[in-house]
Coordinates of C-alpha atoms in Angstrom, one line a residue:
M167 CA -3.3 -6.8 5.0
R168 CA -5.6 -3.6 4.5
A169 CA -8.3 -4.3 2.0
L170 CA -9.0 -1.5 -0.7
E171 CA -12.3 -1.1 -2.2
L172 CA -13.0 0.5 -5.7
L173 CA -16.5 1.8 -5.5
A174 CA -18.2 2.4 -8.8
P175 CA -21.7 4.0 -9.7
A176 CA -24.6 2.3 -11.2
K177 CA -27.1 4.2 -13.0
N178 CA -28.9 0.9 -13.6
L179 CA -28.6 -3.0 -13.6
E180 CA -26.4 -2.8 -16.9
C181 CA -24.2 -0.1 -15.4
G182 CA -23.9 -2.2 -12.1
I183 CA -22.8 -5.3 -14.1
A184 CA -20.4 -3.6 -16.3
A185 CA -18.8 -1.9 -13.2
I186 CA -18.3 -5.5 -11.6
D187 CA -17.0 -6.7 -15.1
H188 CA -14.5 -4.2 -15.1
G189 CA -13.1 -4.2 -11.8
A190 CA -15.3 -2.8 -9.1
D191 CA -15.1 -4.1 -5.5
A192 CA -18.5 -2.4 -4.6
V193 CA -21.1 -0.6 -6.7
Y194 CA -23.6 2.0 -5.4
I195 CA -27.1 2.4 -6.9
G196 CA -30.4 4.1 -6.2
A197 CA -33.6 2.5 -5.4
S198 CA -36.9 3.7 -6.8
R199 CA -37.2 6.5 -4.3
F200 CA -35.2 8.4 -1.9
G201 CA -31.8 8.6 -3.6
A202 CA -29.9 11.9 -4.1
R203 CA -30.2 11.4 -8.0
V204 CA -33.9 11.0 -8.5
A205 CA -33.4 10.4 -12.2
A206 CA -31.5 7.2 -11.3
G207 CA -33.9 5.1 -9.7
N208 CA -34.2 1.2 -9.9
S209 CA -36.7 -1.4 -8.8
V210 CA -35.9 -3.7 -5.8
D211 CA -35.9 -6.5 -8.3
D212 CA -33.2 -5.2 -10.4
I213 CA -31.1 -4.4 -7.3
R214 CA -31.6 -8.1 -6.1
R215 CA -30.4 -9.2 -9.6
L216 CA -27.3 -6.9 -9.0
C217 CA -26.6 -8.3 -5.6
D218 CA -26.9 -11.9 -7.1
Y219 CA -24.4 -11.2 -9.8
A220 CA -22.1 -9.2 -7.4
H221 CA -21.9 -11.5 -4.3
P222 CA -20.1 -14.4 -6.0
F223 CA -17.1 -12.1 -6.8
G224 CA -17.3 -10.8 -3.0
V225 CA -18.6 -7.4 -4.5
K226 CA -20.8 -5.4 -2.3
V227 CA -23.9 -3.5 -3.3
Y228 CA -24.6 -0.2 -1.5
V229 CA -28.2 1.4 -2.1
T230 CA -28.5 5.3 -1.7
V231 CA -31.3 6.3 0.4
N232 CA -29.7 9.7 1.0
T233 CA -32.4 12.3 0.6
I234 CA -34.2 14.0 3.5
L235 CA -37.5 12.6 4.3
Y236 CA -41.1 13.8 4.9
D237 CA -43.5 12.4 7.3
D238 CA -45.7 10.8 4.8
E239 CA -42.5 8.9 3.5
L240 CA -41.4 7.4 6.5
E241 CA -43.4 4.1 6.6
K242 CA -42.6 3.8 2.7
T243 CA -38.9 4.1 3.7
R244 CA -39.3 1.7 6.4
Q245 CA -40.9 -0.9 3.9
L246 CA -38.0 -0.1 1.3
L247 CA -35.3 -1.0 3.7
L248 CA -37.0 -4.2 4.5
E249 CA -37.3 -5.0 0.7
L250 CA -33.6 -4.0 0.3
Q251 CA -32.3 -6.2 3.0
Q252 CA -34.4 -9.2 1.7
A253 CA -32.7 -8.5 -1.8
G254 CA -29.2 -8.9 -0.3
V255 CA -28.0 -5.3 -0.2
D256 CA -24.8 -4.8 1.8
A257 CA -25.3 -1.4 3.3
I258 CA -27.2 1.8 2.6
L259 CA -26.1 5.4 2.5
V260 CA -27.9 7.7 4.7
Q261 CA -28.5 11.7 5.0
D262 CA -31.7 11.7 7.2
M263 CA -31.2 10.6 10.7
A264 CA -34.7 9.3 10.7
I265 CA -33.5 6.0 9.3
L266 CA -31.3 5.5 12.5
E267 CA -34.7 5.1 14.1
M268 CA -35.4 2.1 11.4
S269 CA -32.3 0.0 12.3
F270 CA -30.9 -1.2 9.1
P271 CA -28.0 -3.5 9.7
V272 CA -25.1 -1.6 8.0
L273 CA -25.1 2.1 7.7
H274 CA -22.9 4.6 5.7
A275 CA -23.1 8.2 6.4
S276 CA -23.6 9.8 2.9
T277 CA -21.5 12.9 2.0
Q278 CA -24.6 14.7 2.2
T279 CA -24.2 14.7 6.1
D280 CA -21.6 17.2 5.6
N281 CA -18.5 15.2 7.0
R282 CA -15.3 17.2 7.0
T283 CA -14.0 17.2 10.5
P284 CA -12.8 14.5 13.0
E285 CA -15.7 15.7 15.6
K286 CA -18.4 14.9 13.0
V287 CA -16.8 11.7 11.8
R288 CA -16.5 10.7 15.7
W289 CA -20.1 11.4 16.2
L290 CA -21.3 9.6 13.3
R291 CA -19.2 6.6 14.4
D292 CA -20.7 6.6 17.9
L293 CA -24.2 6.8 16.4
G294 CA -23.4 3.4 14.7
F295 CA -22.2 4.1 11.1
S296 CA -19.6 1.8 10.0
R297 CA -18.3 4.0 7.3
V298 CA -18.4 7.8 6.6
V299 CA -18.1 9.3 3.0
L300 CA -15.9 12.4 3.5
A301 CA -16.6 15.8 2.0
R302 CA -14.9 16.0 -1.6
E303 CA -12.9 19.4 -0.3
L304 CA -10.7 17.6 2.2
S305 CA -7.0 17.7 1.6
V306 CA -4.9 14.5 2.2
E307 CA -3.7 16.0 5.4
E308 CA -7.2 16.5 6.7
I309 CA -8.0 12.9 5.6
A310 CA -5.0 11.6 7.5
N311 CA -5.9 13.7 10.6
I312 CA -9.4 12.3 10.7
H313 CA -8.2 8.8 10.3
H314 CA -5.7 9.5 13.2
E315 CA -8.4 10.8 15.5
V316 CA -11.3 8.1 14.5
P317 CA -9.1 5.0 13.4
D318 CA -12.0 2.7 13.9
V319 CA -14.3 3.7 11.1
E320 CA -14.1 3.1 7.3
L321 CA -13.4 6.4 5.4
E322 CA -14.7 6.6 1.8
V323 CA -13.3 9.3 -0.5
F324 CA -14.3 10.5 -3.8
V325 CA -11.6 10.2 -6.4
H326 CA -13.3 10.8 -9.7
G327 CA -16.0 12.8 -11.5
A328 CA -18.0 15.8 -11.2
L329 CA -17.8 18.2 -8.2
C330 CA -20.4 20.1 -6.4
V331 CA -19.1 23.5 -5.7
S332 CA -20.9 23.6 -2.1
Y333 CA -20.3 21.3 0.8
S334 CA -22.9 18.5 0.0
G335 CA -26.0 18.5 2.0
I336 CA -25.9 22.2 2.8
C337 CA -26.5 23.4 -0.7
Y338 CA -30.0 25.1 -1.0
A339 CA -29.5 27.3 -4.3
S340 CA -31.6 24.9 -6.3
Q341 CA -34.4 25.0 -3.9
Y342 CA -34.2 28.7 -3.6
C343 CA -34.1 29.4 -7.4
F344 CA -36.4 26.5 -8.9
G345 CA -38.1 24.8 -6.1
R346 CA -35.9 21.7 -6.8
S347 CA -34.2 20.4 -3.5
A348 CA -30.6 18.9 -3.8
N349 CA -31.4 17.3 -0.6
R350 CA -34.3 15.6 -2.2
G351 CA -32.2 14.4 -5.2
E352 CA -33.4 17.0 -7.6
C353 CA -30.6 19.4 -8.2
A354 CA -31.2 21.8 -11.0
Q355 CA -27.3 22.5 -11.2
F356 CA -27.4 26.2 -10.1
C357 CA -23.6 26.1 -10.1
R358 CA -23.3 25.3 -14.1
M359 CA -25.0 28.5 -14.9
K360 CA -23.6 31.9 -16.1
F361 CA -23.1 34.7 -13.8
S362 CA -21.8 38.2 -14.0
L363 CA -19.7 39.4 -11.0
V364 CA -20.6 43.0 -10.0
D365 CA -19.3 45.1 -7.0
A366 CA -21.0 47.0 -4.2
E367 CA -21.3 50.1 -6.8
G368 CA -22.5 48.0 -9.7
R369 CA -19.5 47.8 -11.6
E370 CA -19.1 44.7 -13.6
V371 CA -16.0 42.8 -12.7
E372 CA -16.7 39.6 -14.8
H373 CA -19.2 39.2 -17.6
D374 CA -21.5 36.2 -18.1
R375 CA -19.1 33.5 -17.0
H376 CA -19.6 30.1 -15.3
L377 CA -18.1 31.4 -12.0
L378 CA -19.2 28.4 -9.8
S379 CA -18.6 25.6 -12.3
L380 CA -15.8 23.5 -11.4
K381 CA -13.8 20.9 -13.3
D382 CA -14.0 17.3 -12.9
M383 CA -12.0 15.4 -10.0
N384 CA -9.2 13.1 -11.1
Q385 CA -7.1 11.6 -8.1
S386 CA -5.8 8.5 -10.4
D387 CA -2.2 9.6 -10.0
H388 CA -2.7 10.1 -6.1
L389 CA -4.4 6.9 -4.8
E390 CA -1.3 5.8 -2.8
E391 CA -1.4 9.0 -0.9
L392 CA -5.2 8.6 0.0
I393 CA -4.4 5.0 1.0
E394 CA -1.4 6.1 3.3
A395 CA -3.8 8.9 4.7
G396 CA -6.3 6.2 5.8
A397 CA -9.0 5.8 3.1
T398 CA -10.5 2.5 2.7
S399 CA -13.0 3.0 -0.4
F400 CA -12.3 4.9 -3.4
K401 CA -15.4 6.3 -5.0
I402 CA -16.0 7.3 -8.7
E403 CA -18.9 9.8 -9.0
G404 CA -21.5 9.2 -11.8
R405 CA -24.9 7.5 -11.1
L406 CA -26.1 9.7 -14.2
K407 CA -23.5 8.6 -16.4
D408 CA -23.7 5.9 -19.2
V409 CA -22.3 2.5 -19.3
S410 CA -19.3 3.5 -21.5
Y411 CA -18.2 5.9 -18.8
V412 CA -18.5 3.4 -16.0
K413 CA -16.4 0.8 -18.1
N414 CA -13.6 3.1 -18.9
V415 CA -13.2 4.8 -15.5
T416 CA -13.8 1.7 -13.4
A417 CA -11.2 -0.2 -15.4
A418 CA -8.6 2.7 -15.1
Y419 CA -8.9 2.9 -11.5
S420 CA -8.9 -0.9 -10.9
Q421 CA -5.6 -1.0 -12.8
R422 CA -4.3 1.9 -10.7
L423 CA -5.1 0.1 -7.7
N424 CA -3.7 -3.2 -8.8
Q425 CA -0.2 -1.5 -9.5
I426 CA -0.2 -0.1 -5.9
I427 CA -0.9 -3.6 -4.5
R428 CA 1.8 -5.1 -6.7
R429 CA 4.3 -2.7 -5.1
H430 CA 3.2 -3.5 -1.7
P431 CA 1.8 -7.2 -1.6
D432 CA 2.3 -7.6 2.1
Q433 CA 0.3 -4.4 2.8
Y434 CA -2.6 -4.2 0.7
C435 CA -5.2 -6.4 -1.2
R436 CA -8.4 -5.9 -3.0
S437 CA -11.8 -6.5 -1.1
S438 CA -13.2 -8.6 -3.8
R439 CA -12.2 -11.5 -5.9
G440 CA -11.7 -11.9 -9.6
V441 CA -9.2 -11.1 -12.4
C442 CA -10.3 -8.7 -15.3
R443 CA -9.2 -8.8 -18.8
Y444 CA -10.0 -6.1 -21.3
T445 CA -10.3 -5.7 -24.8
F446 CA -9.4 -2.0 -24.6
T447 CA -7.0 0.4 -23.0
P448 CA -8.6 2.4 -20.4
D449 CA -8.1 6.0 -20.9
L450 CA -9.5 8.7 -18.5
N451 CA -9.0 11.6 -21.3
R452 CA -11.4 9.7 -23.7
T453 CA -14.1 9.7 -21.4
F454 CA -16.6 12.8 -20.6
N455 CA -14.9 15.3 -18.4
R456 CA -14.8 19.2 -18.1
G457 CA -11.0 19.1 -17.6
Y458 CA -9.4 17.7 -14.5
T459 CA -8.4 18.9 -11.0
T460 CA -7.1 17.3 -7.9
Y461 CA -9.2 20.0 -6.1
F462 CA -7.9 20.6 -2.7
L463 CA -5.9 17.4 -2.3
H464 CA -2.7 19.3 -1.7
G465 CA -4.3 22.5 -0.6
R466 CA -5.9 25.5 -2.4
Q467 CA -5.2 25.4 -6.1
P468 CA -5.7 28.3 -8.7
D469 CA -7.2 26.0 -11.5
I470 CA -9.9 24.0 -10.2
A471 CA -13.0 26.0 -11.9
S472 CA -14.0 25.9 -15.3
F473 CA -15.1 29.5 -15.8
D474 CA -15.5 29.2 -19.6
T475 CA -17.9 26.2 -19.8
P476 CA -19.7 23.6 -17.8
K477 CA -19.5 21.2 -20.8
A478 CA -17.2 18.4 -21.5
I479 CA -14.2 19.6 -23.4
G480 CA -12.4 16.3 -23.9
A481 CA -8.8 15.6 -24.8
F482 CA -6.6 18.0 -26.7
V483 CA -6.0 16.4 -30.2
G484 CA -3.9 19.2 -32.0
T485 CA -4.1 22.5 -33.5
V486 CA -5.9 23.7 -36.7
K487 CA -3.4 24.2 -39.5
E488 CA -5.1 25.2 -42.8
I489 CA -8.6 25.8 -43.4
R490 CA -10.5 25.5 -46.8
Y491 CA -14.0 26.2 -47.5
D492 CA -15.2 22.8 -46.7
S493 CA -12.4 21.4 -44.3
F494 CA -9.5 21.9 -42.5
N495 CA -6.4 19.8 -41.5
V496 CA -5.1 19.3 -37.9
A497 CA -1.3 19.5 -36.8
G498 CA -0.8 16.7 -34.2
T499 CA -0.5 12.9 -34.0
A500 CA -4.2 12.0 -33.1
S501 CA -6.2 10.1 -35.4
F502 CA -9.9 10.8 -36.2
A503 CA -13.0 9.0 -37.3
N504 CA -16.3 9.9 -39.0
G505 CA -18.7 11.2 -36.5
D506 CA -16.1 12.5 -33.9
G507 CA -17.4 15.2 -31.8
L508 CA -14.8 18.3 -31.8
C509 CA -14.8 21.5 -30.1
F510 CA -12.7 24.7 -29.7
F511 CA -12.9 28.1 -27.7
T512 CA -13.3 31.2 -29.8
E513 CA -11.3 34.5 -29.1
E514 CA -14.3 35.4 -26.8
R515 CA -13.8 32.0 -25.0
Q516 CA -17.0 30.5 -26.1
L517 CA -17.0 26.9 -26.6
V518 CA -18.1 25.9 -30.1
G519 CA -18.7 22.2 -30.9
F520 CA -19.2 20.3 -34.2
R521 CA -19.1 16.9 -35.8
A522 CA -16.7 15.4 -38.2
N523 CA -18.6 14.3 -41.1
R524 CA -15.9 12.8 -43.1
V525 CA -12.3 12.3 -42.0
V526 CA -9.3 11.7 -44.6
G527 CA -6.2 11.3 -42.8
N528 CA -5.8 14.4 -40.7
R529 CA -8.2 16.5 -42.8
I530 CA -11.6 17.0 -41.4
Y531 CA -14.8 17.7 -43.3
P532 CA -17.3 18.9 -40.8
Y533 CA -20.9 18.6 -41.3
R534 CA -21.1 22.6 -41.1
M535 CA -18.0 24.6 -41.2
P536 CA -17.8 26.5 -38.0
Q537 CA -17.4 30.3 -38.8
E538 CA -15.2 31.1 -35.7
L539 CA -12.5 28.5 -36.7
R540 CA -9.2 30.0 -37.3
P541 CA -5.6 28.5 -37.9
G542 CA -3.8 28.1 -34.7
V543 CA -6.9 27.2 -32.6
C544 CA -6.5 24.4 -30.1
L545 CA -8.8 21.5 -31.0
Y546 CA -10.3 19.1 -28.3
R547 CA -12.3 16.0 -28.9
N548 CA -15.2 15.4 -26.6
S549 CA -16.8 12.5 -28.5
D550 CA -14.6 9.7 -29.6
Q551 CA -16.3 7.4 -32.0
E552 CA -13.8 4.7 -32.2
F553 CA -13.3 4.5 -28.5
D554 CA -17.1 4.5 -27.9
R555 CA -17.3 1.6 -30.6
L556 CA -14.9 -0.5 -28.5
L557 CA -16.9 0.2 -25.4
S558 CA -20.3 -0.6 -26.9
R559 CA -19.2 -4.1 -27.3
P560 CA -18.5 -6.6 -24.6
S561 CA -15.2 -5.1 -23.4
A562 CA -14.1 -7.2 -20.1
E563 CA -14.2 -10.4 -18.7
R564 CA -13.9 -11.1 -15.0
K565 CA -12.9 -14.5 -13.5
I566 CA -12.0 -15.9 -10.2
P567 CA -9.0 -18.1 -10.3
I568 CA -9.3 -21.4 -8.5
R569 CA -7.0 -24.3 -7.8
L570 CA -8.4 -28.1 -8.0
S571 CA -7.3 -30.6 -5.9
L572 CA -8.5 -34.3 -6.7
R573 CA -7.8 -37.2 -4.2
A574 CA -9.1 -40.7 -3.9
V575 CA -10.7 -41.7 -0.6
D576 CA -12.0 -44.9 0.9
D577 CA -15.5 -45.0 -0.9
G578 CA -14.8 -42.6 -3.7
F579 CA -13.1 -39.2 -4.5
E580 CA -12.7 -35.9 -3.1
L581 CA -12.7 -32.5 -5.4
N582 CA -11.5 -29.7 -3.3
G583 CA -12.9 -31.5 -0.2
I584 CA -16.1 -32.3 -1.6
H585 CA -16.9 -36.0 -1.2
F586 CA -18.2 -38.2 -4.2
C587 CA -19.1 -41.8 -3.6
A588 CA -17.8 -43.7 -6.6
E589 CA -16.4 -47.1 -7.5
H590 CA -12.7 -47.4 -7.7
Q591 CA -11.7 -48.6 -11.4
T592 CA -8.0 -49.0 -12.1
A593 CA -7.1 -47.2 -15.3
Q594 CA -5.9 -49.1 -18.2
K595 CA -4.2 -46.1 -19.7
P596 CA -3.0 -42.7 -18.3
Q597 CA -5.9 -40.7 -17.2
R598 CA -4.2 -37.3 -16.0
E599 CA -4.9 -35.4 -19.3
N600 CA -8.3 -36.2 -19.6
L601 CA -9.0 -35.6 -15.8
I602 CA -7.5 -32.1 -16.3
R603 CA -9.4 -31.5 -19.3
Q604 CA -12.8 -32.5 -17.9
L605 CA -12.4 -30.9 -14.6
T606 CA -11.5 -27.5 -16.0
K607 CA -14.2 -27.0 -18.5
L608 CA -15.6 -24.4 -16.5
G609 CA -17.1 -22.5 -19.4
D610 CA -19.3 -19.7 -19.0
T611 CA -18.9 -19.9 -15.0
I612 CA -17.2 -17.1 -13.2
Y613 CA -14.3 -19.4 -12.5
T614 CA -11.1 -20.1 -14.2
C615 CA -8.6 -22.9 -13.3
E616 CA -4.9 -22.0 -12.7
E617 CA -3.7 -25.5 -11.4
V618 CA -5.1 -29.0 -11.1
D619 CA -3.2 -31.0 -8.2
I620 CA -3.6 -34.8 -8.6
P621 CA -1.2 -37.0 -7.0
D622 CA 1.5 -38.9 -9.0
D623 CA 0.1 -42.2 -8.0
F624 CA -3.4 -41.5 -8.8
N625 CA -4.3 -44.2 -11.4
Y626 CA -8.2 -44.4 -11.5
F627 CA -10.7 -44.2 -14.2
I628 CA -13.5 -41.8 -13.8
P629 CA -16.1 -41.6 -16.5
N630 CA -16.6 -38.2 -18.0
S631 CA -20.1 -38.0 -16.7
V632 CA -19.0 -38.3 -13.3
L633 CA -16.3 -35.9 -13.7
S634 CA -18.8 -33.3 -15.0
D635 CA -21.1 -33.9 -11.8
M636 CA -18.1 -33.5 -9.7
R637 CA -17.4 -30.0 -11.6
R638 CA -20.8 -28.7 -11.5
Q639 CA -21.3 -29.5 -7.9
L640 CA -17.9 -27.7 -6.9
V641 CA -19.1 -24.7 -8.8
A642 CA -22.5 -24.7 -7.1
E643 CA -20.6 -25.0 -3.8
L644 CA -18.5 -22.2 -4.5
M645 CA -21.3 -20.0 -5.7
T646 CA -23.2 -20.7 -2.5
E647 CA -20.1 -20.0 -0.4
K648 CA -19.4 -16.8 -1.9
G649 CA -22.9 -15.5 -2.0
V650 CA -24.2 -15.5 1.6
R651 CA -26.5 -12.8 2.6
Q652 CA -26.8 -11.3 6.0
E653 CA -29.8 -12.0 8.3
L654 CA -32.9 -9.9 8.0
P655 CA -32.8 -6.7 10.1
S656 CA -35.0 -6.0 13.1
F657 CA -36.4 -2.8 13.0
R658 CA -36.8 -0.5 16.3
E659 CA -40.1 0.7 17.4
E660 CA -40.5 4.5 16.7
G661 CA -39.2 6.7 19.3
Q662 CA -36.5 4.2 20.4
G663 CA -33.8 5.4 18.3
V664 CA -30.4 7.0 19.4
K665 CA -30.5 10.3 20.7
K666 CA -28.1 13.1 19.5
N667 CA -25.5 14.6 21.8
S668 CA -27.4 16.8 24.3
V669 CA -24.9 19.6 23.9
Q670 CA -26.9 21.0 21.2
S671 CA -29.7 23.0 22.1
S672 CA -30.6 24.9 19.0
F673 CA -31.2 23.9 15.4
S674 CA -31.1 25.6 12.2
Y675 CA -31.9 24.7 8.5
L676 CA -28.6 23.3 8.3
D677 CA -29.7 20.2 10.4
N678 CA -32.1 19.4 7.6
I679 CA -34.7 18.1 10.1
S680 CA -37.9 17.5 8.1
N681 CA -39.9 14.8 9.6
R682 CA -40.9 13.7 13.2
L683 CA -38.4 10.8 13.6
S684 CA -35.4 13.2 12.8
Q685 CA -37.2 15.7 15.0
H686 CA -37.1 13.2 17.9
F687 CA -33.5 12.0 17.1
Y688 CA -32.3 15.5 17.4
G689 CA -34.4 16.5 20.4
S690 CA -35.7 19.4 18.2
T691 CA -39.1 21.1 19.0
E692 CA -39.6 21.9 15.4
L693 CA -39.0 21.0 11.7
T694 CA -36.3 23.1 10.6
A695 CA -35.4 21.9 6.8
Y696 CA -34.9 24.9 4.3
E697 CA -37.3 23.0 2.1
L698 CA -40.3 23.5 4.7
K699 CA -39.3 26.9 6.0
G700 CA -36.5 28.6 4.2
G701 CA -33.6 30.0 6.1
S702 CA -31.6 33.2 6.7
G703 CA -28.2 32.0 6.2
P704 CA -26.2 31.2 3.3
I705 CA -27.7 28.9 0.5
M706 CA -24.3 27.8 -0.4
Q707 CA -21.0 27.0 1.5
C708 CA -18.0 26.7 -0.8
R709 CA -14.2 25.9 -0.3
H710 CA -14.0 27.3 -3.9
C711 CA -13.3 31.0 -3.7
I712 CA -13.9 33.3 -6.7
R713 CA -11.7 36.1 -5.3
Y714 CA -8.9 33.6 -5.1
A715 CA -9.6 32.1 -8.5
L716 CA -9.3 35.7 -10.1
G717 CA -6.0 36.3 -8.3
Y718 CA -7.2 38.8 -5.6
C719 CA -6.6 36.8 -2.4
V720 CA -4.1 39.1 -0.7
K721 CA -3.8 36.8 2.1
R722 CA -2.3 34.3 -0.3
G723 CA 0.0 36.7 -2.4
G724 CA -2.7 38.0 -4.7
K725 CA -3.1 41.5 -6.0
R726 CA -5.3 44.1 -4.1
P727 CA -8.7 44.4 -5.5
T728 CA -9.9 47.7 -6.9
W729 CA -13.6 46.8 -6.6
H730 CA -15.7 47.5 -3.4
E731 CA -17.3 44.6 -1.7
P732 CA -19.8 43.0 -1.1
L733 CA -19.5 41.2 -4.5
S734 CA -22.6 39.8 -6.0
L735 CA -23.3 37.1 -8.5
V736 CA -25.9 38.1 -11.0
L737 CA -27.8 35.6 -13.3
G738 CA -29.2 36.5 -16.8
D739 CA -32.6 37.3 -15.5
G740 CA -31.3 39.8 -12.8
R741 CA -31.4 37.7 -9.8
R742 CA -28.6 38.4 -7.5
F743 CA -26.4 36.4 -4.9
R744 CA -24.2 38.2 -2.4
L745 CA -20.9 36.6 -1.7
E746 CA -19.3 36.7 1.7
F747 CA -15.6 35.9 2.0
D748 CA -15.0 34.1 5.4
C749 CA -11.1 34.3 5.2
Q750 CA -10.7 33.1 8.8
H751 CA -12.3 29.7 7.7
C752 CA -11.2 30.3 4.0
Q753 CA -14.6 29.7 2.8
M754 CA -16.9 31.5 0.4
N755 CA -20.7 31.7 1.3
V756 CA -23.4 32.5 -1.1
Y757 CA -26.4 34.4 0.0
A758 CA -29.7 35.0 -1.5
S759 CA -29.8 38.8 -1.9

């Protein structure tokens, strides 16, 4: 039996609890500092409360401590790790190898450590990482190969959400342009900006388009392939997303995993406990998305980018049929609600959004009529008021099914093996219905009773007050049993950590060495981090290829370009970024010109 884990994001305590209620087997959350989403920090006290809520369900809590660290932050990091362990955290996600010198019991290698080869994963395994979060760009074949080569480490894969165009951990564009380091959790989303594409002679190939902006990942139809490839944990991106997003996406993927398990009950199970019941029907198309892609799951695809907009488009809801001065009607089967957010593309491929002020059937009265709206235009809904209302209320309940067994023993009774001293009183009338009614009053606990086993010859009267005490003690025992925490960590003395392989003799900014402990770990004589010294290599390394996306990859059957390379991306303010097409490795590199 392989345990499958659905890993959901938690912007805060509310989102973490919602993720658990809606079917997550684990959640990942940022602490107050040192997480790769600086805007999504949480206090240790909130993380402790999340652990207390999660552990009775067997749900794990992982904390992101996955930025590079500076020397003056090392002691604060060490103290944070101790506090997180005391709070009951199950693992931390790590980028900076300095943390290996601090000996937290369970370490996961963040995708920020650029994990795309069996050699890298094996190296991380040998260092003591129990899990490796793979690069988003990998195909199912590449994942299977890594699992085959390194079968004794857990593999975590992204399955849903926003995509970074560069391999994670080696993107320095935000630092270069805005002084905001992606490796420090402060990405300014350089890749979502507009660029013009020009050739070596200054001729414009593309004008003001979002050439580095990707669609959002959606592997909901391909989970079984990823499972068969060896993935253990299925990760939803979104530590900056709101609670409605977390509820809907977590529920949708939880249901998909359950469907797979029902087809293969002897092969797979969930890694946590509990059955979820929803008050809504999960629908990934009704949640924030930039359009969906499976990315490189089955090799290079032509439609992974969203050149026209980096914003949420939403679901297609019909075409504009007839326009009046203050309203229009829509041909299609979708129903609308006052306040819906709608959008469409103009002939110039500009995205225009507006609100439905009033809706009468399929006729929409906008707050202000868009001038560019024309009959025949495809209409999308990127804000669904009715769906948002459903998700704004309590929308799921998670309960752990239990079976109760009541037995008489010499000096009292046993309920699920828990002994209660009590006098045996022979019942004057049948007690079975009352016994079942009293013992199954589990109320607002996390348990629900599926069956009560009482022997046919059980003929004793037990006062309701005693039955209540028995029920309460059983719940307390169950909560204690399921919520056991690990032992506190013991920290290594500085300088006693594991050394990197001795094969490497030179280091570059790509190693992200930013403090003395990381320096010691690598055996480096200097700090190399781009944030401290800059670097002469590419500021982004991408599997996404603009030349291929525009249909000009001759190697893959595209037409021969008429431009002269090198090509450059040009921002609106004139800053240029040279492109290098490394066809041998099927990779596009972006350089600061």
